[in-house]
Amino acid sequence: SGFAHGMITVAVSTGLVDAEWEPRTFGSGILAMLRNATFQPVVVLNHTLSQDSAYGVVTHFWTTGEIVNDRIVLDYFVDGEESPSISMQPAMASGQGFPRQTGNFGGGDTAASHGVYSAGGRMGKAAQIGGWYNYHKVLFRRRILITARTLDSAQVAYLNTRGYETPNSSPNSIGLRMSSGQVVPPHAKLQLSRIDNESYAPFSFVPILTLPRGYAGLLYLVSIATTTSPAGNDYIEGCWHLFTHSNQSFPGVVVGTGLEDFFDSAYWFCALNGQQPCLFAQPASGVLHFARLWANGTMMSLEEQKGQRPFPAGTREEVGAYRMFDDEVVGFRDGGSLQWRIGDSQDKCDKTSAGSGPLGDVRAVSVRSYAWTYTWPINSADPPAPNAPPLQPADSRAVGPKFPSPDALPHPVVRASILRRMMAERTSPPAFLV
């Protein structure tokens, strides 16, 4: 029934909530000892969709634990797939490719000296140890299974996830509406494309994301962590190229006229001539790490940087940044790719070769990147796009088999050890730069 009060009408429900507006929240919170692929992974969340729901969405992830909490691995298996759509580490999944390092946003001798930041509340870090969180929306239509593990040694972690179901009768059953107003169809998947510390030669193109023909997609988030030597070489001049379909000719859509431009910054993230870099964390983009280091790993002072670029041999430069796209419509009609070039030619963004001459002194770059994309088959009868392989240790011979291992041992329950390690974490001062 309703009661009129001037121009305001207040509705009062006298019965059960209609199914189309019924909140259907699910979630899980655990404390566990995580291990490498010698053992079965820990199940963080295992949820099956209700029969009268159109789709489900995992909306929240959070973790803390031991100092190296950023090194754990989360695998998201969507709708019974054998290889995960998402295989991620918490820091990089929250935009920070250089956790616990000098040169981070939120660093220094201040109250925020733990690298704390917030990307407009969408992702970030909110504690001195761990506190990594994100609100990346992961769709599923039948079942979601999230597991946790390490790449090397055992580690204690707290983990929390939650989400909701959308009933068939809901007006939202047509799909997930993004901030831009674009609707992602319910049969889409959020897939993570990764580059795990690969080296790229000068003038080569880094395949940040490649989507095969027959699939459409909507770009959601790109995070990158780069290292190059010597510091100050002209790798940063490389343009970003978006190919919105698989047959689009070069240069495609230029979405960045340099590394820093893509992340809404400019002039070497303010550090062009040895000035203080501009670190920031905003809803659409952020630069969370910038460091120029001597060969022994110590930071170069601003005074040492002035007037000498590129810097001496053996020095290195590190950049960590993120760019969100959910407020835009940046996507793929029939396959496509996103590529960043290592340095550029004097034609700047226009030529695939360096025939016009290189733009400065360009050196190789080591790249780590995460590119998150909602993808779906153009023909709904086709299977989903292929997933990237799950994260693996750099040397599985030293720390155990590859994941998933058919010979994995049952995960032991060691509550006493967990409690001992957590109490030690609470009472010992953290060494942040391990």
CSV table of C-alpha atoms in Angstrom, one decimal:
chain,number,residue,atom,x,y,z
A,1,SER,CA,0.0,0.0,0.0
A,2,GLY,CA,1.1,3.6,-0.4
A,3,PHE,CA,0.7,6.8,1.7
A,4,ALA,CA,0.8,10.3,0.0
A,5,HIS,CA,2.7,13.0,1.9
A,6,GLY,CA,2.6,16.1,-0.2
A,7,MET,CA,4.7,15.3,-3.3
A,8,ILE,CA,6.3,12.2,-1.7
A,9,THR,CA,4.9,8.7,-1.9
A,10,VAL,CA,6.2,6.1,0.5
A,11,ALA,CA,5.6,2.5,-0.5
A,12,VAL,CA,5.1,0.0,2.2
A,13,SER,CA,5.5,-3.7,1.4
A,14,THR,CA,3.0,-6.0,3.1
A,15,GLY,CA,4.3,-9.3,1.8
A,16,LEU,CA,7.5,-11.1,0.7
A,17,VAL,CA,10.0,-9.3,-1.5
A,18,ASP,CA,9.3,-9.9,-5.2
A,19,ALA,CA,11.7,-12.3,-6.7
A,20,GLU,CA,13.0,-9.8,-9.3
A,21,TRP,CA,14.2,-7.5,-6.4
A,22,GLU,CA,15.2,-10.2,-4.0
A,23,PRO,CA,18.8,-9.7,-2.8
A,24,ARG,CA,20.8,-13.0,-3.2
A,25,THR,CA,24.1,-12.6,-1.6
A,26,PHE,CA,26.7,-15.3,-1.2
A,27,GLY,CA,30.3,-15.4,0.0
A,28,SER,CA,33.0,-16.9,2.1
A,29,GLY,CA,35.7,-15.9,4.6
A,30,ILE,CA,38.6,-18.3,5.6
A,31,LEU,CA,41.9,-18.5,7.4
A,32,ALA,CA,44.2,-21.1,5.8
A,33,MET,CA,47.7,-22.3,5.3
A,34,LEU,CA,48.4,-22.1,1.6
A,35,ARG,CA,51.0,-24.3,-0.2
A,36,ASN,CA,52.4,-24.9,-3.7
A,37,ALA,CA,51.1,-27.3,-6.2
A,38,THR,CA,52.6,-30.3,-4.4
A,39,PHE,CA,49.3,-30.1,-2.4
A,40,GLN,CA,45.8,-29.5,-3.5
A,41,PRO,CA,44.8,-25.8,-3.4
A,42,VAL,CA,42.6,-24.4,-0.6
A,43,VAL,CA,39.0,-23.8,-1.7
A,44,VAL,CA,38.1,-20.2,-0.9
A,45,LEU,CA,34.6,-20.2,-2.5
A,46,ASN,CA,32.5,-22.9,-4.2
A,47,HIS,CA,29.1,-21.6,-5.2
A,48,THR,CA,26.5,-23.1,-7.5
A,49,LEU,CA,23.9,-20.8,-9.1
A,50,SER,CA,20.2,-21.2,-8.1
A,51,GLN,CA,18.0,-22.7,-10.8
A,52,ASP,CA,15.9,-19.5,-11.1
A,53,SER,CA,18.9,-17.2,-11.5
A,54,ALA,CA,20.2,-15.8,-14.8
A,55,TYR,CA,23.8,-15.4,-13.7
A,56,GLY,CA,26.0,-14.7,-10.7
A,57,VAL,CA,28.7,-12.1,-10.1
A,58,VAL,CA,31.6,-12.3,-7.7
A,59,THR,CA,32.0,-8.6,-6.7
A,60,HIS,CA,34.6,-8.5,-3.9
A,61,PHE,CA,38.0,-10.0,-3.1
A,62,TRP,CA,40.2,-9.2,0.0
A,63,THR,CA,43.2,-10.8,1.6
A,64,THR,CA,45.9,-10.3,4.2
A,65,GLY,CA,48.2,-12.6,6.2
A,66,GLU,CA,52.0,-12.7,6.2
A,67,ILE,CA,54.3,-10.0,4.9
A,68,VAL,CA,54.6,-11.7,1.5
A,69,ASN,CA,50.8,-11.9,1.2
A,70,ASP,CA,51.1,-10.3,-2.3
A,71,ARG,CA,52.8,-13.5,-3.6
A,72,ILE,CA,49.8,-15.9,-3.1
A,73,VAL,CA,47.9,-17.0,-6.2
A,74,LEU,CA,44.1,-17.1,-6.7
A,75,ASP,CA,42.5,-19.2,-9.4
A,76,TYR,CA,39.0,-18.5,-10.6
A,77,PHE,CA,37.3,-21.5,-12.3
A,78,VAL,CA,34.1,-20.4,-14.1
A,79,ASP,CA,31.3,-22.8,-15.0
A,80,GLY,CA,33.3,-26.0,-14.6
A,81,GLU,CA,36.3,-25.1,-16.8
A,82,GLU,CA,39.5,-27.1,-16.3
A,83,SER,CA,41.9,-24.2,-16.6
A,84,PRO,CA,41.0,-20.9,-14.8
A,85,SER,CA,39.7,-17.8,-16.5
A,86,ILE,CA,41.6,-15.8,-13.9
A,87,SER,CA,45.0,-16.7,-12.3
A,88,MET,CA,46.2,-13.8,-10.3
A,89,GLN,CA,48.3,-12.4,-7.5
A,90,PRO,CA,46.7,-9.9,-5.2
A,91,ALA,CA,49.0,-6.9,-5.6
A,92,MET,CA,49.1,-6.9,-9.4
A,93,ALA,CA,45.3,-7.7,-9.5
A,94,SER,CA,44.9,-4.5,-7.5
A,95,GLY,CA,47.1,-2.4,-9.8
A,96,GLN,CA,50.5,-2.6,-7.9
A,97,GLY,CA,53.2,-4.4,-9.7
A,98,PHE,CA,56.0,-3.5,-7.2
A,99,PRO,CA,54.6,-4.3,-3.7
A,100,ARG,CA,56.8,-3.5,-0.7
A,101,GLN,CA,59.3,-1.5,-2.7
A,102,THR,CA,61.0,1.9,-2.3
A,103,GLY,CA,59.5,4.3,-4.8
A,104,ASN,CA,55.8,3.4,-4.2
A,105,PHE,CA,52.8,5.6,-3.9
A,106,GLY,CA,52.1,6.0,-0.2
A,107,GLY,CA,55.7,5.4,0.7
A,108,GLY,CA,58.2,7.4,2.8
A,109,ASP,CA,58.3,8.3,6.4
A,110,THR,CA,54.7,9.3,6.8
A,111,ALA,CA,51.6,7.7,8.4
A,112,ALA,CA,50.9,6.2,4.9
A,113,SER,CA,54.3,4.6,4.6
A,114,HIS,CA,52.9,1.1,3.9
A,115,GLY,CA,52.0,1.7,0.3
A,116,VAL,CA,48.4,2.3,1.1
A,117,TYR,CA,46.2,3.6,-1.8
A,118,SER,CA,42.7,3.5,-3.3
A,119,ALA,CA,41.8,3.5,-6.9
A,120,GLY,CA,38.5,5.3,-6.3
A,121,GLY,CA,37.4,2.4,-4.1
A,122,ARG,CA,37.6,0.0,-7.0
A,123,MET,CA,40.8,-1.7,-5.9
A,124,GLY,CA,43.7,-0.9,-3.6
A,125,LYS,CA,45.7,-1.6,-0.4
A,126,ALA,CA,44.4,-0.6,3.0
A,127,ALA,CA,46.9,-2.1,5.6
A,128,GLN,CA,50.6,-2.3,6.4
A,129,ILE,CA,50.6,-6.1,5.7
A,130,GLY,CA,48.3,-7.2,2.9
A,131,GLY,CA,44.9,-5.5,2.9
A,132,TRP,CA,44.7,-6.0,-0.9
A,133,TYR,CA,41.2,-5.7,-2.3
A,134,ASN,CA,39.4,-5.3,-5.5
A,135,TYR,CA,35.8,-5.1,-6.8
A,136,HIS,CA,36.3,-6.7,-10.3
A,137,LYS,CA,33.0,-8.2,-11.3
A,138,VAL,CA,33.4,-11.9,-12.3
A,139,LEU,CA,30.4,-13.3,-14.1
A,140,PHE,CA,29.3,-17.0,-14.1
A,141,ARG,CA,26.2,-18.9,-15.2
A,142,ARG,CA,26.4,-22.2,-13.4
A,143,ARG,CA,29.2,-22.4,-10.8
A,144,ILE,CA,32.2,-20.4,-9.5
A,145,LEU,CA,35.1,-22.1,-7.8
A,146,ILE,CA,37.9,-20.0,-6.3
A,147,THR,CA,41.1,-21.6,-5.0
A,148,ALA,CA,44.2,-20.3,-3.3
A,149,ARG,CA,47.8,-21.5,-3.4
A,150,THR,CA,51.4,-20.3,-3.4
A,151,LEU,CA,54.2,-20.6,-6.0
A,152,ASP,CA,56.8,-21.6,-3.5
A,153,SER,CA,56.8,-21.9,0.3
A,154,ALA,CA,53.9,-22.3,2.7
A,155,GLN,CA,52.0,-19.1,3.8
A,156,VAL,CA,49.1,-18.3,6.1
A,157,ALA,CA,46.4,-16.1,4.6
A,158,TYR,CA,43.0,-14.6,5.4
A,159,LEU,CA,40.7,-14.5,2.4
A,160,ASN,CA,37.3,-13.1,1.8
A,161,THR,CA,35.1,-13.1,-1.3
A,162,ARG,CA,31.4,-12.4,-1.9
A,163,GLY,CA,28.9,-11.7,-4.7
A,164,TYR,CA,25.3,-12.0,-5.7
A,165,GLU,CA,22.9,-13.8,-8.0
A,166,THR,CA,20.6,-12.1,-10.5
A,167,PRO,CA,17.1,-13.8,-10.7
A,168,ASN,CA,15.7,-14.6,-14.2
A,169,SER,CA,12.8,-12.3,-13.4
A,170,SER,CA,15.0,-9.3,-12.7
A,171,PRO,CA,15.3,-6.5,-15.3
A,172,ASN,CA,19.0,-6.9,-14.9
A,173,SER,CA,18.9,-10.4,-16.2
A,174,ILE,CA,19.8,-9.0,-19.7
A,175,GLY,CA,23.4,-8.6,-18.5
A,176,LEU,CA,25.9,-6.7,-16.4
A,177,ARG,CA,25.7,-3.0,-16.8
A,178,MET,CA,29.0,-1.2,-16.7
A,179,SER,CA,29.6,2.4,-15.5
A,180,SER,CA,29.7,3.5,-19.1
A,181,GLY,CA,26.1,2.2,-19.6
A,182,GLN,CA,27.4,-0.6,-21.9
A,183,VAL,CA,25.8,-4.0,-21.0
A,184,VAL,CA,27.9,-7.1,-20.9
A,185,PRO,CA,25.9,-10.2,-21.9
A,186,PRO,CA,25.3,-12.8,-19.2
A,187,HIS,CA,27.3,-15.4,-21.2
A,188,ALA,CA,30.4,-13.2,-21.1
A,189,LYS,CA,33.5,-14.1,-19.0
A,190,LEU,CA,36.0,-11.8,-17.4
A,191,GLN,CA,39.3,-13.2,-18.6
A,192,LEU,CA,42.8,-12.2,-17.5
A,193,SER,CA,45.6,-12.0,-20.0
A,194,ARG,CA,49.1,-11.9,-18.4
A,195,ILE,CA,52.7,-11.3,-19.4
A,196,ASP,CA,54.9,-12.8,-16.6
A,197,ASN,CA,58.2,-10.9,-16.7
A,198,GLU,CA,59.1,-11.3,-20.4
A,199,SER,CA,61.8,-9.3,-22.1
A,200,TYR,CA,61.1,-7.3,-25.3
A,201,ALA,CA,63.7,-5.9,-27.7
A,202,PRO,CA,63.7,-2.2,-28.8
A,203,PHE,CA,60.9,-1.4,-31.3
A,204,SER,CA,59.1,-4.7,-30.8
A,205,PHE,CA,55.4,-4.7,-29.9
A,206,VAL,CA,54.3,-6.1,-26.6
A,207,PRO,CA,51.1,-8.1,-26.9
A,208,ILE,CA,49.2,-6.8,-23.8
A,209,LEU,CA,46.0,-8.6,-25.0
A,210,THR,CA,45.1,-10.7,-28.0
A,211,LEU,CA,41.5,-11.8,-28.7
A,212,PRO,CA,41.0,-14.4,-31.5
A,213,ARG,CA,38.5,-13.9,-34.3
A,214,GLY,CA,34.9,-14.9,-33.5
A,215,TYR,CA,34.9,-13.2,-30.2
A,216,ALA,CA,33.8,-9.8,-29.0
A,217,GLY,CA,35.1,-8.1,-25.9
A,218,LEU,CA,35.1,-5.1,-23.6
A,219,LEU,CA,38.4,-3.9,-22.1
A,220,TYR,CA,38.1,-3.4,-18.3
A,221,LEU,CA,41.6,-2.9,-16.8
A,222,VAL,CA,45.3,-2.9,-17.7
A,223,SER,CA,48.1,-2.9,-15.1
A,224,ILE,CA,51.8,-2.9,-16.1
A,225,ALA,CA,55.2,-3.2,-14.3
A,226,THR,CA,58.2,-2.4,-16.4
A,227,THR,CA,62.0,-2.6,-15.8
A,228,THR,CA,64.7,-1.3,-18.2
A,229,SER,CA,68.4,-0.5,-18.1
A,230,PRO,CA,70.0,1.9,-18.2
A,231,ALA,CA,67.5,4.2,-16.5
A,232,GLY,CA,66.3,7.1,-18.6
A,233,ASN,CA,66.5,5.4,-22.0
A,234,ASP,CA,63.8,6.3,-24.6
A,235,TYR,CA,61.7,3.1,-24.3
A,236,ILE,CA,59.0,5.3,-22.8
A,237,GLU,CA,58.3,6.9,-26.2
A,238,GLY,CA,56.5,3.8,-27.5
A,239,CYS,CA,52.8,4.3,-28.6
A,240,TRP,CA,49.9,2.2,-27.6
A,241,HIS,CA,47.8,0.6,-30.4
A,242,LEU,CA,44.2,-0.8,-30.1
A,243,PHE,CA,43.1,-3.0,-32.9
A,244,THR,CA,39.3,-3.2,-32.6
A,245,HIS,CA,39.0,-6.2,-34.9
A,246,SER,CA,41.4,-8.8,-36.1
A,247,ASN,CA,41.8,-7.4,-39.6
A,248,GLN,CA,42.3,-3.8,-38.7
A,249,SER,CA,45.5,-2.3,-40.3
A,250,PHE,CA,48.2,-0.5,-38.5
A,251,PRO,CA,48.2,1.9,-36.5
A,252,GLY,CA,44.7,0.9,-35.4
A,253,VAL,CA,43.4,3.3,-32.8
A,254,VAL,CA,46.3,5.1,-31.0
A,255,VAL,CA,45.3,5.1,-27.4
A,256,GLY,CA,48.6,6.4,-26.0
A,257,THR,CA,51.4,8.4,-27.6
A,258,GLY,CA,53.8,7.1,-25.1
A,259,LEU,CA,53.9,4.8,-22.1
A,260,GLU,CA,52.9,7.5,-19.6
A,261,ASP,CA,50.2,9.0,-21.8
A,262,PHE,CA,48.2,5.8,-21.7
A,263,PHE,CA,48.0,6.2,-17.9
A,264,ASP,CA,46.9,9.8,-18.1
A,265,SER,CA,50.3,11.2,-17.2
A,266,ALA,CA,52.9,13.0,-19.3
A,267,TYR,CA,56.6,13.9,-19.6
A,268,TRP,CA,58.0,10.7,-18.1
A,269,PHE,CA,55.6,10.8,-15.2
A,270,CYS,CA,57.1,14.2,-14.3
A,271,ALA,CA,60.6,12.8,-14.0
A,272,LEU,CA,61.8,13.9,-17.5
A,273,ASN,CA,64.9,15.8,-16.3
A,274,GLY,CA,65.4,14.3,-12.8
A,275,GLN,CA,62.4,15.9,-11.2
A,276,GLN,CA,60.3,14.2,-8.5
A,277,PRO,CA,58.0,11.7,-10.2
A,278,CYS,CA,54.2,12.3,-10.0
A,279,LEU,CA,52.7,9.3,-8.3
A,280,PHE,CA,48.9,9.2,-8.0
A,281,ALA,CA,46.0,6.8,-7.5
A,282,GLN,CA,42.7,7.9,-9.1
A,283,PRO,CA,39.5,6.1,-10.1
A,284,ALA,CA,40.5,5.9,-13.8
A,285,SER,CA,44.2,5.6,-13.6
A,286,GLY,CA,47.2,5.6,-11.4
A,287,VAL,CA,51.0,5.5,-11.2
A,288,LEU,CA,51.9,3.5,-8.0
A,289,HIS,CA,55.6,3.0,-8.5
A,290,PHE,CA,58.5,4.9,-10.1
A,291,ALA,CA,62.1,4.3,-9.2
A,292,ARG,CA,65.6,4.9,-10.7
A,293,LEU,CA,68.2,2.8,-9.0
A,294,TRP,CA,71.9,2.3,-9.1
A,295,ALA,CA,73.3,-1.2,-9.9
A,296,ASN,CA,73.5,-2.0,-6.2
A,297,GLY,CA,69.7,-1.4,-5.8
A,298,THR,CA,69.9,1.9,-4.0
A,299,MET,CA,67.6,4.8,-5.1
A,300,MET,CA,69.2,7.6,-7.1
A,301,SER,CA,68.7,11.0,-5.5
A,302,LEU,CA,67.1,13.8,-7.5
A,303,GLU,CA,70.4,15.6,-7.4
A,304,GLU,CA,72.2,12.6,-9.0
A,305,GLN,CA,69.6,12.4,-11.8
A,306,LYS,CA,69.9,16.0,-13.0
A,307,GLY,CA,71.5,16.6,-16.3
A,308,GLN,CA,72.3,13.0,-17.2
A,309,ARG,CA,69.8,11.0,-19.3
A,310,PRO,CA,70.2,8.2,-20.1
A,311,PHE,CA,71.9,7.3,-16.9
A,312,PRO,CA,75.1,5.2,-16.5
A,313,ALA,CA,75.2,1.5,-17.5
A,314,GLY,CA,73.9,-0.8,-14.8
A,315,THR,CA,71.3,1.6,-13.5
A,316,ARG,CA,67.6,0.6,-14.0
A,317,GLU,CA,64.2,2.3,-14.1
A,318,GLU,CA,61.0,0.7,-12.8
A,319,VAL,CA,57.4,1.9,-13.5
A,320,GLY,CA,54.1,0.5,-12.2
A,321,ALA,CA,50.8,1.8,-13.3
A,322,TYR,CA,47.1,0.9,-14.0
A,323,ARG,CA,44.3,2.2,-16.3
A,324,MET,CA,40.6,1.4,-15.8
A,325,PHE,CA,38.2,1.4,-18.8
A,326,ASP,CA,34.8,0.7,-17.2
A,327,ASP,CA,33.7,4.3,-17.7
A,328,GLU,CA,34.4,4.0,-21.4
A,329,VAL,CA,33.5,1.7,-24.2
A,330,VAL,CA,36.9,0.4,-25.4
A,331,GLY,CA,36.4,-3.0,-27.0
A,332,PHE,CA,36.6,-5.5,-29.8
A,333,ARG,CA,34.1,-6.4,-32.5
A,334,ASP,CA,35.6,-9.6,-34.0
A,335,GLY,CA,38.9,-10.4,-32.3
A,336,GLY,CA,41.6,-7.7,-32.0
A,337,SER,CA,44.5,-6.7,-29.7
A,338,LEU,CA,46.1,-4.1,-27.6
A,339,GLN,CA,49.8,-3.6,-28.1
A,340,TRP,CA,52.5,-1.3,-26.6
A,341,ARG,CA,55.7,-0.6,-28.5
A,342,ILE,CA,59.2,-0.5,-26.9
A,343,GLY,CA,60.3,2.9,-28.0
A,344,ASP,CA,59.2,4.4,-31.3
A,345,SER,CA,60.4,5.8,-34.6
A,346,GLN,CA,60.6,9.5,-35.5
A,347,ASP,CA,57.3,9.0,-37.4
A,348,LYS,CA,55.8,8.5,-33.9
A,349,CYS,CA,52.9,6.0,-33.9
A,350,ASP,CA,52.6,5.8,-37.7
A,351,LYS,CA,55.2,3.2,-38.9
A,352,THR,CA,55.8,-0.5,-38.0
A,353,SER,CA,59.5,-0.1,-38.8
A,354,ALA,CA,62.1,2.3,-37.5
A,355,GLY,CA,63.0,3.3,-41.1
A,356,SER,CA,62.7,7.0,-40.3
A,357,GLY,CA,65.2,6.6,-37.5
A,358,PRO,CA,64.7,5.7,-33.9
A,359,LEU,CA,63.3,8.3,-31.5
A,360,GLY,CA,66.2,8.5,-29.1
A,361,ASP,CA,68.2,5.7,-27.4
A,362,VAL,CA,65.9,2.7,-26.9
A,363,ARG,CA,66.8,-0.4,-24.9
A,364,ALA,CA,65.0,-3.7,-24.0
A,365,VAL,CA,62.3,-3.7,-21.4
A,366,SER,CA,61.1,-6.5,-19.0
A,367,VAL,CA,57.3,-6.5,-18.9
A,368,ARG,CA,54.8,-7.8,-16.4
A,369,SER,CA,51.2,-7.0,-17.3
A,370,TYR,CA,47.6,-7.9,-16.4
A,371,ALA,CA,44.8,-7.1,-19.0
A,372,TRP,CA,41.3,-7.8,-17.9
A,373,THR,CA,38.6,-8.2,-20.6
A,374,TYR,CA,35.0,-9.2,-20.7
A,375,THR,CA,34.8,-11.6,-23.7
A,376,TRP,CA,32.0,-13.5,-25.4
A,377,PRO,CA,31.6,-15.6,-28.6
A,378,ILE,CA,29.8,-13.7,-31.4
A,379,ASN,CA,27.9,-16.9,-32.0
A,380,SER,CA,26.5,-17.8,-28.6
A,381,ALA,CA,26.7,-21.5,-29.6
A,382,ASP,CA,30.5,-21.3,-29.7
A,383,PRO,CA,32.6,-22.1,-26.6
A,384,PRO,CA,34.3,-19.2,-24.6
A,385,ALA,CA,37.6,-17.8,-25.8
A,386,PRO,CA,40.7,-19.7,-24.7
A,387,ASN,CA,42.1,-18.9,-21.2
A,388,ALA,CA,45.7,-17.9,-20.5
A,389,PRO,CA,47.7,-20.7,-18.7
A,390,PRO,CA,47.6,-20.5,-14.9
A,391,LEU,CA,50.4,-18.9,-13.0
A,392,GLN,CA,53.4,-21.2,-12.5
A,393,PRO,CA,56.6,-20.9,-10.4
A,394,ALA,CA,59.7,-19.7,-12.3
A,395,ASP,CA,61.4,-23.0,-11.6
A,396,SER,CA,59.0,-25.8,-10.8
A,397,ARG,CA,61.9,-28.2,-10.3
A,398,ALA,CA,62.9,-26.2,-7.2
A,399,VAL,CA,59.5,-25.7,-5.6
A,400,GLY,CA,57.2,-28.4,-6.8
A,401,PRO,CA,55.1,-29.5,-9.8
A,402,LYS,CA,53.2,-27.3,-12.1
A,403,PHE,CA,49.6,-26.3,-11.3
A,404,PRO,CA,47.2,-28.1,-11.4
A,405,SER,CA,49.0,-31.3,-10.6
A,406,PRO,CA,47.2,-34.7,-11.0
A,407,ASP,CA,49.4,-36.1,-8.2
A,408,ALA,CA,48.7,-33.3,-5.7
A,409,LEU,CA,48.5,-34.5,-2.1
A,410,PRO,CA,45.5,-33.8,0.1
A,411,HIS,CA,45.9,-30.5,1.9
A,412,PRO,CA,46.8,-31.0,5.6
A,413,VAL,CA,44.9,-29.2,8.3
A,414,VAL,CA,47.4,-27.5,10.7
A,415,ARG,CA,45.5,-25.2,12.9
A,416,ALA,CA,48.2,-25.0,15.6
A,417,SER,CA,50.8,-23.9,13.1
A,418,ILE,CA,48.4,-21.3,11.6
A,419,LEU,CA,47.7,-19.8,15.0
A,420,ARG,CA,51.4,-19.7,15.9
A,421,ARG,CA,52.4,-17.9,12.7
A,422,MET,CA,49.5,-15.4,13.0
A,423,MET,CA,50.5,-14.5,16.6
A,424,ALA,CA,54.1,-14.0,15.5
A,425,GLU,CA,52.8,-11.7,12.7
A,426,ARG,CA,50.8,-9.6,15.2
A,427,THR,CA,53.7,-9.2,17.7
A,428,SER,CA,56.8,-8.7,15.4
A,429,PRO,CA,57.5,-5.5,13.6
A,430,PRO,CA,57.1,-6.0,9.9
A,431,ALA,CA,60.2,-5.8,7.6
A,432,PHE,CA,58.5,-4.2,4.6
A,433,LEU,CA,61.3,-4.4,2.1
A,434,VAL,CA,61.9,-8.1,2.2
